[in-house]
PDB file of C-alpha atoms in Angstrom:
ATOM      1  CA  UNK A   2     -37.575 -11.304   7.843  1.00  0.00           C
ATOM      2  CA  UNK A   3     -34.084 -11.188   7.258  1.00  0.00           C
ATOM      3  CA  UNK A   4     -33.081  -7.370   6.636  1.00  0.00           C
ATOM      4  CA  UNK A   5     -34.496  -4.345   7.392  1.00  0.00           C
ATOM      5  CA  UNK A   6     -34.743  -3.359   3.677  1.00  0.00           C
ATOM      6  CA  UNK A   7     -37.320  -6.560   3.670  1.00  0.00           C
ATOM      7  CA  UNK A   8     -39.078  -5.392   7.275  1.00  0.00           C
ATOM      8  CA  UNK A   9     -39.256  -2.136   5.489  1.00  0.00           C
ATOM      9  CA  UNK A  10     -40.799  -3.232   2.422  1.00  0.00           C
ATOM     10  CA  UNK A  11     -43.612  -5.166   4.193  1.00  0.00           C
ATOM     11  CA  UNK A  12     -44.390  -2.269   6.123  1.00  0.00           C
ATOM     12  CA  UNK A  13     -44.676   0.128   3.232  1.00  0.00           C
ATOM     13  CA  UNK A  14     -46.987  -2.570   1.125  1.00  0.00           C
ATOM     14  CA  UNK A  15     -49.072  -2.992   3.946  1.00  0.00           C
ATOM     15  CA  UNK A  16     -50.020   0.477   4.613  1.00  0.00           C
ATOM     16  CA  UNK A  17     -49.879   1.228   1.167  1.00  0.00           C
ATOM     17  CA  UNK A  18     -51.212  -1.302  -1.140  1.00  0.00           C
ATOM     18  CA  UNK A  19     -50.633   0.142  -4.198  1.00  0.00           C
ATOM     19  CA  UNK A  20     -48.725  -1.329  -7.319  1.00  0.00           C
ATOM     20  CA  UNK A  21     -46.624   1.982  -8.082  1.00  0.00           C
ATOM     21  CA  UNK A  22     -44.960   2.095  -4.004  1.00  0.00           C
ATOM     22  CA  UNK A  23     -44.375  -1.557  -4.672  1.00  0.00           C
ATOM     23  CA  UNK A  24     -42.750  -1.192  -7.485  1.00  0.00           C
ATOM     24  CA  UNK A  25     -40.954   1.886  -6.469  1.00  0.00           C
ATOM     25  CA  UNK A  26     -40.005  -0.063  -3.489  1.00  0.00           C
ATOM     26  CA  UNK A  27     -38.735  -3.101  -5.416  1.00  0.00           C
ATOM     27  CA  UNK A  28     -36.805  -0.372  -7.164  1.00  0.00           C
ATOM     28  CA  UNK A  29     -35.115   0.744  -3.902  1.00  0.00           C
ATOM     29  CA  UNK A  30     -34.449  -2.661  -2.757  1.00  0.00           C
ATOM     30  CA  UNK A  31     -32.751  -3.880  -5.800  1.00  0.00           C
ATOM     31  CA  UNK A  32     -30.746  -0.523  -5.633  1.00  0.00           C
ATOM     32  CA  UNK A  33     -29.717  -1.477  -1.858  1.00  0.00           C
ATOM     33  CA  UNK A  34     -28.741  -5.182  -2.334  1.00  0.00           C
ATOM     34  CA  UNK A  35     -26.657  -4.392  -5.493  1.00  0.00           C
ATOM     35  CA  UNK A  36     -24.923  -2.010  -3.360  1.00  0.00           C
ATOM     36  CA  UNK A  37     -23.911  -4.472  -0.530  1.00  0.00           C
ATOM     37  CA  UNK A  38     -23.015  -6.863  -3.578  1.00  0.00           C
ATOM     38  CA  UNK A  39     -20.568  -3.813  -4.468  1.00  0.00           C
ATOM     39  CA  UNK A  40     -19.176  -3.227  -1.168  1.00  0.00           C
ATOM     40  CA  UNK A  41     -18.719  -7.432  -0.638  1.00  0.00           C
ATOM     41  CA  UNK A  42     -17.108  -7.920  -3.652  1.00  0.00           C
ATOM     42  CA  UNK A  43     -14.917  -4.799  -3.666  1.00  0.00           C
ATOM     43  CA  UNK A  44     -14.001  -5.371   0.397  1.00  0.00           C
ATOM     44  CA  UNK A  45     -13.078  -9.157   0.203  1.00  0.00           C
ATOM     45  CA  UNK A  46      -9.722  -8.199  -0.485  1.00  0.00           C
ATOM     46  CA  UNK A  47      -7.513  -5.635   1.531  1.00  0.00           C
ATOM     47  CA  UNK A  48      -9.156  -1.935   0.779  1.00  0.00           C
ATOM     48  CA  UNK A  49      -5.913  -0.164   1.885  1.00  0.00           C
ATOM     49  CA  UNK A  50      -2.317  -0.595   1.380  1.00  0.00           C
ATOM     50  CA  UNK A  51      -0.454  -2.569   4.342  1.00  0.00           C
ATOM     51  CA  UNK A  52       2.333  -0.352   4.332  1.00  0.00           C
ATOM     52  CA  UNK A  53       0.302   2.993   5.300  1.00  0.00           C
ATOM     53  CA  UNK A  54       3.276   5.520   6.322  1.00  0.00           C
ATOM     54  CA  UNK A  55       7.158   6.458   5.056  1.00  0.00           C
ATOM     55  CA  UNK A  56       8.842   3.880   7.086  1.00  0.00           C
ATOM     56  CA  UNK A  57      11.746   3.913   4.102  1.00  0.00           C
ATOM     57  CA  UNK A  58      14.124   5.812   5.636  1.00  0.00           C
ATOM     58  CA  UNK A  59      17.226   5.880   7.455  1.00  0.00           C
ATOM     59  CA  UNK A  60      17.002   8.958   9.968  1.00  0.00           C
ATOM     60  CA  UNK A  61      16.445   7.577  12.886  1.00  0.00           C
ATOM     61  CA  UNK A  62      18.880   4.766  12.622  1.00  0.00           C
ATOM     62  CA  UNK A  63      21.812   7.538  11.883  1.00  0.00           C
ATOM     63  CA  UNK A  64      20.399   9.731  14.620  1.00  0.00           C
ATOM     64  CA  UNK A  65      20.669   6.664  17.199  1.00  0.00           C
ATOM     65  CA  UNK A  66      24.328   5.749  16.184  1.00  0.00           C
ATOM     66  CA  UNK A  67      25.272   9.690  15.977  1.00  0.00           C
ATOM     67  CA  UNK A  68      23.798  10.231  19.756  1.00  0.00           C
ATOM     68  CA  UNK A  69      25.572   6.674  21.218  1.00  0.00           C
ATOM     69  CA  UNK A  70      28.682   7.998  19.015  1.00  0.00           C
ATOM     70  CA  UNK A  71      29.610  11.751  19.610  1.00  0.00           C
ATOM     71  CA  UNK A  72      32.451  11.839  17.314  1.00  0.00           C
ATOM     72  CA  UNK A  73      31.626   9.341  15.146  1.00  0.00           C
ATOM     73  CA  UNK A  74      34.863   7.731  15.250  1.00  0.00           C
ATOM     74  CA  UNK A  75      35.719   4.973  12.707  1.00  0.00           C
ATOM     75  CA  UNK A  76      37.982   2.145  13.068  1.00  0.00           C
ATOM     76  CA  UNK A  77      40.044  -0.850  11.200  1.00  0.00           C
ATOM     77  CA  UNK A  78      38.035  -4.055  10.236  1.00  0.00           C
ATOM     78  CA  UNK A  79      39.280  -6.137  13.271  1.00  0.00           C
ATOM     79  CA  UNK A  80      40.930  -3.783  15.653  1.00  0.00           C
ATOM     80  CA  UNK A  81      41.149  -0.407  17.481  1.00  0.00           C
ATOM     81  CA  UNK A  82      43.111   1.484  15.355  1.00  0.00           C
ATOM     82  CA  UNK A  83      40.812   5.113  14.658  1.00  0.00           C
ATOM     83  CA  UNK A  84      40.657   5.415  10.258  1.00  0.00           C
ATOM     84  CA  UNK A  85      39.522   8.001   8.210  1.00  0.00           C
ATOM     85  CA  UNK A  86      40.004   6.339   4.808  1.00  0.00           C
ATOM     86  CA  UNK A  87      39.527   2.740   3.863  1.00  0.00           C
ATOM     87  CA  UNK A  88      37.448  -0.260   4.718  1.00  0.00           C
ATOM     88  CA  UNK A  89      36.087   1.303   8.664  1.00  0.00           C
ATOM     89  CA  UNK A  90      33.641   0.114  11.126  1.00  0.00           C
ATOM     90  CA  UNK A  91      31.468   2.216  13.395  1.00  0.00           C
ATOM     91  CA  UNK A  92      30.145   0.493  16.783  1.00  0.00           C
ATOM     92  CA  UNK A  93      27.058   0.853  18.978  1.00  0.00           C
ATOM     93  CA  UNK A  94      27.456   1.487  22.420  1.00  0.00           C
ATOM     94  CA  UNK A  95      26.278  -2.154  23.133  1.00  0.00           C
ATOM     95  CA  UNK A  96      29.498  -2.667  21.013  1.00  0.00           C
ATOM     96  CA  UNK A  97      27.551  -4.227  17.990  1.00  0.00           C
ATOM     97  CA  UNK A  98      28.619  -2.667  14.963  1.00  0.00           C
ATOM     98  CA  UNK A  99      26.550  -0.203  13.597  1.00  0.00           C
ATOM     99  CA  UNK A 100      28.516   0.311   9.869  1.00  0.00           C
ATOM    100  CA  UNK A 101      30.848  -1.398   8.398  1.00  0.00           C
ATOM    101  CA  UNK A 102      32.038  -0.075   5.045  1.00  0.00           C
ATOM    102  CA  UNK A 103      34.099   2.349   3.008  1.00  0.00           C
ATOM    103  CA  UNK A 104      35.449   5.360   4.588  1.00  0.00           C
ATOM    104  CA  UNK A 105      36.873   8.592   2.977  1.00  0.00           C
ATOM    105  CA  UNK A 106      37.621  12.032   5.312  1.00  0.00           C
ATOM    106  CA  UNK A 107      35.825  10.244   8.016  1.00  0.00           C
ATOM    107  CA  UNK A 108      32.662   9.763   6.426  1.00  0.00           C
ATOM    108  CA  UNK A 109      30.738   6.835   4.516  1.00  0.00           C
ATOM    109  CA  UNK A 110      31.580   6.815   0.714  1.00  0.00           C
ATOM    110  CA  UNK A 111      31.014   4.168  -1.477  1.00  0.00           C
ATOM    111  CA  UNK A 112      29.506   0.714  -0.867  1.00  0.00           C
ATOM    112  CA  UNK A 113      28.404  -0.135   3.148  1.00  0.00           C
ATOM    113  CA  UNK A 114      26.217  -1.510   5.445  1.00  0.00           C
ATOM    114  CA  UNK A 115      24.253  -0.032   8.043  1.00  0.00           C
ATOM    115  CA  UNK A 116      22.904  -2.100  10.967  1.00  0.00           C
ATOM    116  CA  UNK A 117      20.245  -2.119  13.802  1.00  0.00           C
ATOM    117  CA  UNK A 118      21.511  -2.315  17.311  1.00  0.00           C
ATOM    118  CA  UNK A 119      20.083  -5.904  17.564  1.00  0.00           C
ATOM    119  CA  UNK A 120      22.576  -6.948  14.765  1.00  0.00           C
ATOM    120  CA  UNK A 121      20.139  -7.345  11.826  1.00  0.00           C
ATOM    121  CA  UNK A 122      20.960  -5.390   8.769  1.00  0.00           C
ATOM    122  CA  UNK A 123      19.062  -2.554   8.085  1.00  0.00           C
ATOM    123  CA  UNK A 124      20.559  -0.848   4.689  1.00  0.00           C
ATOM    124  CA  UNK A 125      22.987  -2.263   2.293  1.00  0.00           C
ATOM    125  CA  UNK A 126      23.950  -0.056  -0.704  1.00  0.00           C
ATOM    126  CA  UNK A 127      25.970   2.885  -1.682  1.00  0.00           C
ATOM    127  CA  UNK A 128      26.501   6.050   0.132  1.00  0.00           C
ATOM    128  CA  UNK A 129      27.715   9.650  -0.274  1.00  0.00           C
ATOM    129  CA  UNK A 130      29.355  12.185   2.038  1.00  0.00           C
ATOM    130  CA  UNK A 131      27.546  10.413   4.646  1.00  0.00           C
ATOM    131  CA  UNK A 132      24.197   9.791   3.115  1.00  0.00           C
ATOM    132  CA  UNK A 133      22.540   7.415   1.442  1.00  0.00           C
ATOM    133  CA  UNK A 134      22.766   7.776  -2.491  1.00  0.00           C
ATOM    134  CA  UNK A 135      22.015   5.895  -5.566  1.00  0.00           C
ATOM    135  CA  UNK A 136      21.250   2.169  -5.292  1.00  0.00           C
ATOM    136  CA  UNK A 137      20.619   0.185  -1.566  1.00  0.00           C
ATOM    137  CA  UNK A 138      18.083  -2.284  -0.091  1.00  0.00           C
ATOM    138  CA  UNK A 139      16.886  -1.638   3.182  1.00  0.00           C
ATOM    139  CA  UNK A 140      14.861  -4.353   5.422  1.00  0.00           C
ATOM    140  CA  UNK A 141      12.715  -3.696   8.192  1.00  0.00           C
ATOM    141  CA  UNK A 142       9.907  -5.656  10.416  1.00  0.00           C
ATOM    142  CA  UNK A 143       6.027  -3.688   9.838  1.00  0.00           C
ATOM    143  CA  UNK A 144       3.385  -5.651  11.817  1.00  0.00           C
ATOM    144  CA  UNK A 145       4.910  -9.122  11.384  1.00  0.00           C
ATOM    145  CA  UNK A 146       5.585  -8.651   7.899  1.00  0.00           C
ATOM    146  CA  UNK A 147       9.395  -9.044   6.601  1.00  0.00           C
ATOM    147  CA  UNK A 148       9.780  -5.924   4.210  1.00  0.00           C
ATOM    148  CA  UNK A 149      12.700  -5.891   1.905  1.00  0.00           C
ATOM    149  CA  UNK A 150      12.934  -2.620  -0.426  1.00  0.00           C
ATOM    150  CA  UNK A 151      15.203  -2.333  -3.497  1.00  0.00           C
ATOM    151  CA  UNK A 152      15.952   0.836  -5.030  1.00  0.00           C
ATOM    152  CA  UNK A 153      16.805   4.298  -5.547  1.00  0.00           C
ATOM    153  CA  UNK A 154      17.897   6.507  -2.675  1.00  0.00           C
ATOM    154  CA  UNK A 155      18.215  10.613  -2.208  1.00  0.00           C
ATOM    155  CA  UNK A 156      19.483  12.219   1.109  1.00  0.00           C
ATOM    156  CA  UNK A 157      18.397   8.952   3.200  1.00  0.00           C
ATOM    157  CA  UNK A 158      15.123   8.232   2.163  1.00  0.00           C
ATOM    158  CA  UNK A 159      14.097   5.956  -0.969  1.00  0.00           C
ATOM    159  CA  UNK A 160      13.501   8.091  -4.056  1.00  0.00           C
ATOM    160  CA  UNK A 161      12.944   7.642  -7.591  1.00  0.00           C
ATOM    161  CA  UNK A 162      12.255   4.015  -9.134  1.00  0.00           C
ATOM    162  CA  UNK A 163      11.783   0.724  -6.006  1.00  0.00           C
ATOM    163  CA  UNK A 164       9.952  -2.344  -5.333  1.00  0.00           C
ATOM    164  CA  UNK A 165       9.326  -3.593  -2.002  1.00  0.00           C
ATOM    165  CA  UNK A 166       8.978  -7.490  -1.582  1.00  0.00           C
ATOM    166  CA  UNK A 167       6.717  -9.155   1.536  1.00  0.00           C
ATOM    167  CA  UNK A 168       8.210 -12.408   2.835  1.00  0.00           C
ATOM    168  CA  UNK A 169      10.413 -12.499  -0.658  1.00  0.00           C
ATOM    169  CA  UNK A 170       6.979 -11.588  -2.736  1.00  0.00           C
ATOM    170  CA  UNK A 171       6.538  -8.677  -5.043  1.00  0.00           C
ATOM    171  CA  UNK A 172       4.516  -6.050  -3.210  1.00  0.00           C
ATOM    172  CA  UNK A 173       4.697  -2.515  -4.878  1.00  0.00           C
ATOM    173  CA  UNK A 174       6.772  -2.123  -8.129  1.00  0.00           C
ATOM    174  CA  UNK A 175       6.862   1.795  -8.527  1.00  0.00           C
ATOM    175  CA  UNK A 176       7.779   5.418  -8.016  1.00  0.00           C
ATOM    176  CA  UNK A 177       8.620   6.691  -4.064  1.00  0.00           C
ATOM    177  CA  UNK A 178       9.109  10.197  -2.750  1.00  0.00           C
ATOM    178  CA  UNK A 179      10.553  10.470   0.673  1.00  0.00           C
ATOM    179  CA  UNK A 180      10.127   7.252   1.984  1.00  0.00           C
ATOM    180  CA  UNK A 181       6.366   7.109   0.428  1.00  0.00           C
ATOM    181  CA  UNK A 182       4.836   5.445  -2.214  1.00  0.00           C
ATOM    182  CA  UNK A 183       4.378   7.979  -4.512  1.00  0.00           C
ATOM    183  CA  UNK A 184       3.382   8.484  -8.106  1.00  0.00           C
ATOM    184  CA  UNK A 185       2.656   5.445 -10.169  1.00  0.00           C
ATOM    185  CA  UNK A 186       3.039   1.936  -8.923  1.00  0.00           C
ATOM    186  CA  UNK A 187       1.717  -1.700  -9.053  1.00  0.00           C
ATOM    187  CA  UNK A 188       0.365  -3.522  -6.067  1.00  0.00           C
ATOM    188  CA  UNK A 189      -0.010  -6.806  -5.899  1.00  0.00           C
ATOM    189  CA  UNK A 190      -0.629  -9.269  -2.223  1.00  0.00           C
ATOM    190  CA  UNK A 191      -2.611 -12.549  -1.442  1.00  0.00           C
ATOM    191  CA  UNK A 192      -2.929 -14.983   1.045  1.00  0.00           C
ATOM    192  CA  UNK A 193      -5.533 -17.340   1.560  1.00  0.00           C
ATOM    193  CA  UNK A 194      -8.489 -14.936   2.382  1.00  0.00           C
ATOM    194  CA  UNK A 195      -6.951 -11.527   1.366  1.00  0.00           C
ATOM    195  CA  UNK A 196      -6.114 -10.416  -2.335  1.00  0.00           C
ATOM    196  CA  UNK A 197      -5.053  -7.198  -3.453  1.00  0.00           C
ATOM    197  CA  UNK A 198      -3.943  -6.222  -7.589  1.00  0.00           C
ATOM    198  CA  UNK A 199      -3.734  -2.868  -8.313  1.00  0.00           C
ATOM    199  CA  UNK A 200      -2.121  -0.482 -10.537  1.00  0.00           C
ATOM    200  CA  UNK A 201      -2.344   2.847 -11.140  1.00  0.00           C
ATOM    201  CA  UNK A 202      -1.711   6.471  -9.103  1.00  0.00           C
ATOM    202  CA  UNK A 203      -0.647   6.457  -5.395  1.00  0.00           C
ATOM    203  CA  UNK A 204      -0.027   9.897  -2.963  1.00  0.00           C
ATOM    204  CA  UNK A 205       1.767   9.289   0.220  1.00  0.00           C
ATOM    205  CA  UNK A 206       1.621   5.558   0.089  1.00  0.00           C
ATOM    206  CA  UNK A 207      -2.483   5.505  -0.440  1.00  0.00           C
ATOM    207  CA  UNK A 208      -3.998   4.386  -3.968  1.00  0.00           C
ATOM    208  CA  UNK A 209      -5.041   8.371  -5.222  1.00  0.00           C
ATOM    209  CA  UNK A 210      -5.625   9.431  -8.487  1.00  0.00           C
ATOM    210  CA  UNK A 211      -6.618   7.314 -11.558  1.00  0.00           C
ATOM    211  CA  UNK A 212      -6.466   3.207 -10.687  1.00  0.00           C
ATOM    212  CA  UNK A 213      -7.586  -0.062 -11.571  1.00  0.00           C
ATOM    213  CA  UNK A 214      -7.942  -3.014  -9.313  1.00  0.00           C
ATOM    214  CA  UNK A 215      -8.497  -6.870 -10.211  1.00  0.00           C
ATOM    215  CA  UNK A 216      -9.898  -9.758  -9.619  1.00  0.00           C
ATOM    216  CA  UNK A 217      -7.760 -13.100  -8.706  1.00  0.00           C
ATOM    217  CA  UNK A 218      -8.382 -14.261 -12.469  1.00  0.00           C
ATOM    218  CA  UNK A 219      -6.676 -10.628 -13.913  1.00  0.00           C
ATOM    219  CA  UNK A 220     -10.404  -9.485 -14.842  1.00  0.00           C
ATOM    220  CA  UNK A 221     -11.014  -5.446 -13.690  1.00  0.00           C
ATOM    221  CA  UNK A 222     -12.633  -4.789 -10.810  1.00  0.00           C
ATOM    222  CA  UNK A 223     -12.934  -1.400 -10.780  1.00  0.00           C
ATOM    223  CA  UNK A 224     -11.292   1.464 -12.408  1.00  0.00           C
ATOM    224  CA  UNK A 225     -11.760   5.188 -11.935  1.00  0.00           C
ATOM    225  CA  UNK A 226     -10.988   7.732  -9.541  1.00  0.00           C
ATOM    226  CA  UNK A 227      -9.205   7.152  -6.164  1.00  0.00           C
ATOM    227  CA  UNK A 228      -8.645   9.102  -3.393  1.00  0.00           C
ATOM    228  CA  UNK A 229      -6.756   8.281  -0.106  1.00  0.00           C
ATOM    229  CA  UNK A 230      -7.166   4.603  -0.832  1.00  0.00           C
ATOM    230  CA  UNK A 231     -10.734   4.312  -1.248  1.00  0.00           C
ATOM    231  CA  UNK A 232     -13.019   4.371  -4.727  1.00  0.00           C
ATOM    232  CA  UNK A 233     -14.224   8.286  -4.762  1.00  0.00           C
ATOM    233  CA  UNK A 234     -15.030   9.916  -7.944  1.00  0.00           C
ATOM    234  CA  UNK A 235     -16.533   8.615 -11.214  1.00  0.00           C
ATOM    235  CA  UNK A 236     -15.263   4.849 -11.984  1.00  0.00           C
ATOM    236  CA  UNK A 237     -16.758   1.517 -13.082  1.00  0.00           C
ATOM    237  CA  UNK A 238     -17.421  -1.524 -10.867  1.00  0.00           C
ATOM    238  CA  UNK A 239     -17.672  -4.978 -12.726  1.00  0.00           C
ATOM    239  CA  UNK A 240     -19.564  -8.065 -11.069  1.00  0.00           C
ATOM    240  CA  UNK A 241     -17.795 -10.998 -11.999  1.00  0.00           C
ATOM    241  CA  UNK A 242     -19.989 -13.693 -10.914  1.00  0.00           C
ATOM    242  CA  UNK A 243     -22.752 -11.837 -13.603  1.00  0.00           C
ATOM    243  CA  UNK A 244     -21.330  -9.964 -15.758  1.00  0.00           C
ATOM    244  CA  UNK A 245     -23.501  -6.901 -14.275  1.00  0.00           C
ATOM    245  CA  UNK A 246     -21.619  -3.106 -14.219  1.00  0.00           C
ATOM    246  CA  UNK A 247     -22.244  -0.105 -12.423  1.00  0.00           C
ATOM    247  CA  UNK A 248     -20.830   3.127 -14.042  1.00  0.00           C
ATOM    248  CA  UNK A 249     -21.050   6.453 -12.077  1.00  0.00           C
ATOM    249  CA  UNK A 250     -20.019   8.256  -8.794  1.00  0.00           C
ATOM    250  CA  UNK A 251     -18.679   6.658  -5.976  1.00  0.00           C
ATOM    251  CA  UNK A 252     -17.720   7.754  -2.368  1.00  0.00           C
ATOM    252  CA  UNK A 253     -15.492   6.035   0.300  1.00  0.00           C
ATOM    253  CA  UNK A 254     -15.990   2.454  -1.863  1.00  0.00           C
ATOM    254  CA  UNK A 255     -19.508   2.436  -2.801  1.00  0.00           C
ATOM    255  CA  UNK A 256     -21.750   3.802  -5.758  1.00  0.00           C
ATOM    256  CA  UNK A 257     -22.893   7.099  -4.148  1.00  0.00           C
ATOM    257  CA  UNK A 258     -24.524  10.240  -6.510  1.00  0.00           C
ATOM    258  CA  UNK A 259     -25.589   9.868  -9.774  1.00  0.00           C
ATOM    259  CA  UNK A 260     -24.974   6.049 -11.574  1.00  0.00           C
ATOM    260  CA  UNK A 261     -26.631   3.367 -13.330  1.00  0.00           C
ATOM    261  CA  UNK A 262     -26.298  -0.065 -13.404  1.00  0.00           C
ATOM    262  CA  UNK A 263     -26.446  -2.433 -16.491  1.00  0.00           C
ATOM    263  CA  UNK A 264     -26.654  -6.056 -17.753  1.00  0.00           C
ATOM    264  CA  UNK A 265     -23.837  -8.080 -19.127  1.00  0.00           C
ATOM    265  CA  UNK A 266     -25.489  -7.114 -22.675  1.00  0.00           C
ATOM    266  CA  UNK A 267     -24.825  -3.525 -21.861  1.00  0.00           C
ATOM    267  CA  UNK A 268     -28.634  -2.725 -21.455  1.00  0.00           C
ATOM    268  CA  UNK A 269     -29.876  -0.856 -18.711  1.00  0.00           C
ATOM    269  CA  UNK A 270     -30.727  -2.935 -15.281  1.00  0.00           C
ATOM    270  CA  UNK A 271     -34.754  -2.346 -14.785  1.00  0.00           C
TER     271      UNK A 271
END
């Protein structure tokens, strides 16, 4: 006896030998192991994003360099001399610089870059009265993975049309709202024993809405409703290794409610 759905089965046809409860109970355990097949095939990838919260922004890294900088005093490219207009560099107070860039009435316009205290860039684009505006890349370190965005900016945060590349790999290609992934987008990530393709809706940086997701050889996986990253709603899960479907409700990633399952032919699975 390997499962419980086969302890429970002998059980039942002991006490109850009687062709319908086998049958009926065939039914239920054919239900059950086509469900586990779901939930395998569907969770052998990645089931959430990697990048889970609005980390594309530059707030804290101004608020830093504002407190260790009272009066955000700019200076010449190579010496002392205080600037309010021209090519100006702003310093941490570990003396690393913490801007270097263009400078009008004592605040960043134009092209610049912004830096961590450690030395390592963190933003390199355009900026206006101060903020971050238009087009910039921005690079920061999420759970050992090198993230690189490119994109649009608004007020600090990226907004509008980005990508964001993993180790130098397209990861997202899509729309962002404050510092989220937000709207629609295409997500694509593998490694050895994780794969992820997706494309389709996305709310604060989960896959929500309408979506489809794929298999390494571009066949569908599923596609239907999502909510905060997970299969919920109606949708349609595709076996590869059979050619077997399931069409109907799901809930947190598995068929759940009212669905039926079919052969390859598109007849009904007895």
């Amino acid at each position: 006896i390997k499962t419980i759905e086969d302890h429970l089965y002998i059980l039942v046809v002991q006490m109850f030998d009687n062709i319908y409860v086998k049958d009926l109970f065939l039914f239920v355990k054919f239900f059950v192991e086509k469900k586990a097949a779901f939930r395998y095939s569907l969770e052998e990838g990645l089931n959430r994003p990697k990048i889970k919260v609005s980390l594309f922004n530059l707030n804290s890294i101004l608020k830093k360099i504002s407190e260790e900088n009272n009066a955000l005093i700019y200076y010449e490219d190579n010496n002392k001399k205080r600037l309010k207009n021209g090519e100006g560099i702003l310093y941490y107070a570990n003396k690393n610089t913490a801007f270097k860039g263009k400078i009008e009435n004592n605040k960043k316009n134009g092209e610049g870059i912004l830096y961590y205290d450690d030395g390592y860039e963190a933003y390199k684009g355009n900026w206006e009265n101060d903020k971050a505006e238009g087009y910039g890349e921005f690079f920061i370190e999420i759970d050992d993975f090198n993230v690189r965005y490119e994109g649009n900016w608004k007020n600090n945060v990226a907004y509008g049309k980005g990508k964001i590349f993993l180790y130098g790999k397209l990861y997202y290609e899509g729309d962002f709202v404050n510092g989220s992934m937000e709207g629609k987008g295409k997500m694509h990530y593998e490694s050895e024993d994780e794969y992820v393709d997706y494309e389709g809706q996305f709310e604060n940086c989960f896959w929500h809405g309408k979506g489809t997701r794929y298999y390494r050889d571009k066949k569908i996986m599923y596609q239907g409703d999502y909510k905060n990253g997970k299969e919920n709603g109606e949708g349609i899960f595709f076996n590869d290794k059979n050619g077997e479907y399931y069409k109907g409700e799901f809930k947190d990633g598995s068929p759940c409610g009212e669905g039926i399952w079919y052969n390859s032919d598109g007849t009904i699975k007895l």
